[in-house]
Amino acid sequence: MPLRTSWSEDKCPIARAADVLGDPWSLLVLREVFLGNNRFDGMKKELRVADNVLSERLRRLVGAGVLTAEPYSAGTRPRNEYRLTAAGTDALPVLHALTVWAQRHTQSPGGKSMRIICTTCGTESASGAWCQTCGAELTVATTAWAHPKSSENLIELARAGTPQKTSD
Ligand SMILES: [Zn+2]
């Protein structure tokens, strides 16, 4: 099913944001890139998504200027690694707002929650925009997630912007 594009020129900024970010797969692709899972096969495995659906969302996010596709070589095939642009990293407070909302108003099946940690002072923040302890803005450079899907205790988002090793 094609994605809707009818809001890309809407006067309302919420509608224009929804046009780019409002699709569930697109938000989950962004989550993966923030977590450092930024290659097609890794995202496909984690999201259990069909190839064509993932390709379409990546194409849209690159087209909207949220991600860039950087080629790397794996064996004989050139492949892409996806990185956040400035517009992409600016979506972090959006994901945090969704996190805070979900933890207030929805049930986690495993009872696990996600914690947003300010790496400037090391404390958990109940706000997704600013650290309530030290006042630092929560950006990719200053935020870590304790994410229920990850076995790692804390994932520093700063790693999301760095290229992966090509040996895997
Ligand atoms: Zn802090």
Short mmCIF file of C-alpha atoms and ligand atoms in Angstrom, two decimals:
data_model
loop_
_atom_site.label_atom_id
_atom_site.label_comp_id
_atom_site.label_asym_id
_atom_site.label_seq_id
_atom_site.Cartn_x
_atom_site.Cartn_y
_atom_site.Cartn_z
CA MET A 1 0.00 0.00 0.00
CA PRO A 2 1.50 3.35 -0.94
CA LEU A 3 2.17 5.82 1.82
CA ARG A 4 0.00 8.89 1.89
CA THR A 5 1.67 12.06 0.75
CA SER A 6 -1.29 14.38 0.91
CA TRP A 7 0.00 16.38 3.91
CA SER A 8 3.45 17.31 2.62
CA GLU A 9 2.31 20.83 1.70
CA ASP A 10 -0.26 21.28 4.45
CA LYS A 11 -0.28 24.61 6.32
CA CYS A 12 -0.30 22.74 9.63
CA PRO A 13 3.21 21.70 10.79
CA ILE A 14 1.76 18.72 12.69
CA ALA A 15 0.33 17.44 9.41
CA ARG A 16 3.65 18.00 7.60
CA ALA A 17 5.54 16.19 10.39
CA ALA A 18 3.01 13.35 10.31
CA ASP A 19 3.59 13.09 6.56
CA VAL A 20 7.28 12.31 7.19
CA LEU A 21 7.31 10.69 10.63
CA GLY A 22 3.75 9.55 11.25
CA ASP A 23 4.04 6.09 9.78
CA PRO A 24 4.72 3.30 12.35
CA TRP A 25 7.43 1.61 10.27
CA SER A 26 9.20 4.92 9.68
CA LEU A 27 9.25 5.65 13.42
CA LEU A 28 10.58 2.17 14.17
CA VAL A 29 13.25 2.51 11.46
CA LEU A 30 14.31 5.77 13.12
CA ARG A 31 14.39 4.04 16.51
CA GLU A 32 16.74 1.42 15.07
CA VAL A 33 19.06 4.04 13.60
CA PHE A 34 19.17 5.88 16.95
CA LEU A 35 20.07 2.53 18.55
CA GLY A 36 22.94 2.13 16.08
CA ASN A 37 21.23 -0.59 14.02
CA ASN A 38 21.62 1.22 10.72
CA ARG A 39 22.00 -1.40 8.01
CA PHE A 40 19.22 -3.00 5.98
CA ASP A 41 19.76 -6.58 7.15
CA GLY A 42 20.03 -5.60 10.81
CA MET A 43 16.86 -3.53 10.66
CA LYS A 44 15.01 -6.23 8.75
CA LYS A 45 15.94 -8.80 11.40
CA GLU A 46 15.00 -6.59 14.34
CA LEU A 47 11.77 -5.23 12.85
CA ARG A 48 10.71 -8.49 11.13
CA VAL A 49 9.56 -6.41 8.19
CA ALA A 50 9.19 -7.32 4.52
CA ASP A 51 12.02 -6.16 2.24
CA ASN A 52 9.77 -3.95 0.11
CA VAL A 53 8.24 -2.25 3.16
CA LEU A 54 11.64 -1.52 4.68
CA SER A 55 13.07 -0.32 1.34
CA GLU A 56 10.14 2.01 0.86
CA ARG A 57 10.44 3.54 4.34
CA LEU A 58 14.21 4.01 3.97
CA ARG A 59 13.70 5.60 0.56
CA ARG A 60 11.10 7.96 2.02
CA LEU A 61 13.24 8.92 5.03
CA VAL A 62 16.23 9.59 2.77
CA GLY A 63 14.00 11.55 0.38
CA ALA A 64 12.65 13.64 3.25
CA GLY A 65 16.19 14.47 4.38
CA VAL A 66 15.94 12.59 7.68
CA LEU A 67 18.52 9.89 6.84
CA THR A 68 21.44 9.67 4.45
CA ALA A 69 22.44 6.47 2.68
CA GLU A 70 26.19 5.89 2.82
CA PRO A 71 27.55 3.07 0.66
CA TYR A 72 29.86 0.47 2.15
CA SER A 73 31.07 -2.76 0.59
CA ALA A 74 30.11 -6.14 1.99
CA GLY A 75 31.59 -8.91 -0.14
CA THR A 76 30.86 -8.13 -3.76
CA ARG A 77 27.70 -6.12 -3.24
CA PRO A 78 27.70 -2.42 -2.45
CA ARG A 79 25.21 -1.76 0.35
CA ASN A 80 24.02 1.22 2.32
CA GLU A 81 24.41 2.25 5.90
CA TYR A 82 21.86 4.79 7.07
CA ARG A 83 22.83 7.79 9.17
CA LEU A 84 20.82 10.53 10.81
CA THR A 85 20.95 13.98 9.28
CA ALA A 86 20.41 17.10 11.40
CA ALA A 87 16.69 16.71 10.70
CA GLY A 88 16.99 13.10 11.83
CA THR A 89 18.73 13.86 15.12
CA ASP A 90 16.14 16.61 15.69
CA ALA A 91 13.51 13.85 15.75
CA LEU A 92 14.92 12.54 19.05
CA PRO A 93 12.55 14.63 21.23
CA VAL A 94 9.68 13.31 19.09
CA LEU A 95 10.63 9.71 19.93
CA HIS A 96 11.09 10.71 23.58
CA ALA A 97 7.66 12.36 23.67
CA LEU A 98 6.13 9.15 22.28
CA THR A 99 8.04 7.17 24.93
CA VAL A 100 6.81 9.34 27.80
CA TRP A 101 3.24 9.24 26.47
CA ALA A 102 3.27 5.45 26.00
CA GLN A 103 4.64 4.83 29.47
CA ARG A 104 1.88 6.93 30.96
CA HIS A 105 -1.04 5.67 28.90
CA THR A 106 -0.28 2.18 27.56
CA GLN A 107 0.69 -1.16 29.13
CA SER A 108 4.05 -2.80 28.50
CA PRO A 109 3.40 -6.54 28.11
CA GLY A 110 6.55 -7.50 29.99
CA GLY A 111 6.13 -4.73 32.54
CA LYS A 112 9.47 -3.36 31.28
CA SER A 113 9.91 0.32 30.75
CA MET A 114 12.40 2.35 28.77
CA ARG A 115 14.58 4.79 30.64
CA ILE A 116 15.93 7.99 29.12
CA ILE A 117 19.29 8.73 30.72
CA CYS A 118 21.15 12.05 30.61
CA THR A 119 24.80 11.14 30.01
CA THR A 120 25.90 14.58 31.19
CA CYS A 121 24.96 13.82 34.81
CA GLY A 122 23.98 10.15 34.66
CA THR A 123 20.43 10.46 35.91
CA GLU A 124 17.15 9.33 34.42
CA SER A 125 14.92 12.01 32.99
CA ALA A 126 11.13 11.88 33.01
CA SER A 127 11.14 14.54 30.31
CA GLY A 128 12.35 13.70 26.83
CA ALA A 129 13.59 17.18 25.99
CA TRP A 130 15.65 18.36 28.95
CA CYS A 131 17.41 16.69 31.85
CA GLN A 132 15.40 17.54 34.93
CA THR A 133 18.47 17.18 37.16
CA CYS A 134 21.21 19.16 35.39
CA GLY A 135 19.20 21.05 32.77
CA ALA A 136 21.16 19.69 29.77
CA GLU A 137 19.31 19.44 26.50
CA LEU A 138 18.76 15.76 25.64
CA THR A 139 20.40 15.31 22.24
CA VAL A 140 22.05 12.33 20.53
CA ALA A 141 25.30 13.43 22.15
CA THR A 142 23.90 13.59 25.70
CA THR A 143 21.39 10.74 25.85
CA ALA A 144 21.47 7.02 26.49
CA TRP A 145 18.55 4.60 26.46
CA ALA A 146 17.94 1.65 28.69
CA HIS A 147 15.75 -0.02 26.09
CA PRO A 148 13.57 -3.08 26.84
CA LYS A 149 14.50 -4.70 23.49
CA SER A 150 18.23 -4.48 24.10
CA SER A 151 20.37 -6.80 26.17
CA GLU A 152 22.82 -3.98 26.77
CA ASN A 153 22.14 -1.99 29.91
CA LEU A 154 22.61 1.39 28.33
CA ILE A 155 22.91 2.39 24.70
CA GLU A 156 24.62 5.70 24.11
CA LEU A 157 22.87 7.35 21.19
CA ALA A 158 26.05 9.19 20.20
CA ARG A 159 27.17 5.93 18.61
CA ALA A 160 24.29 6.11 16.13
CA GLY A 161 26.11 8.72 14.08
CA THR A 162 29.32 6.74 13.74
CA PRO A 163 29.99 4.25 10.96
CA GLN A 164 29.97 0.56 11.84
CA LYS A 165 32.96 -1.65 11.26
CA THR A 166 32.63 -3.30 7.86
CA SER A 167 33.99 -6.66 8.99
CA ASP A 168 30.62 -8.18 9.92
ZN ZN B 1 21.62 15.66 33.43
#
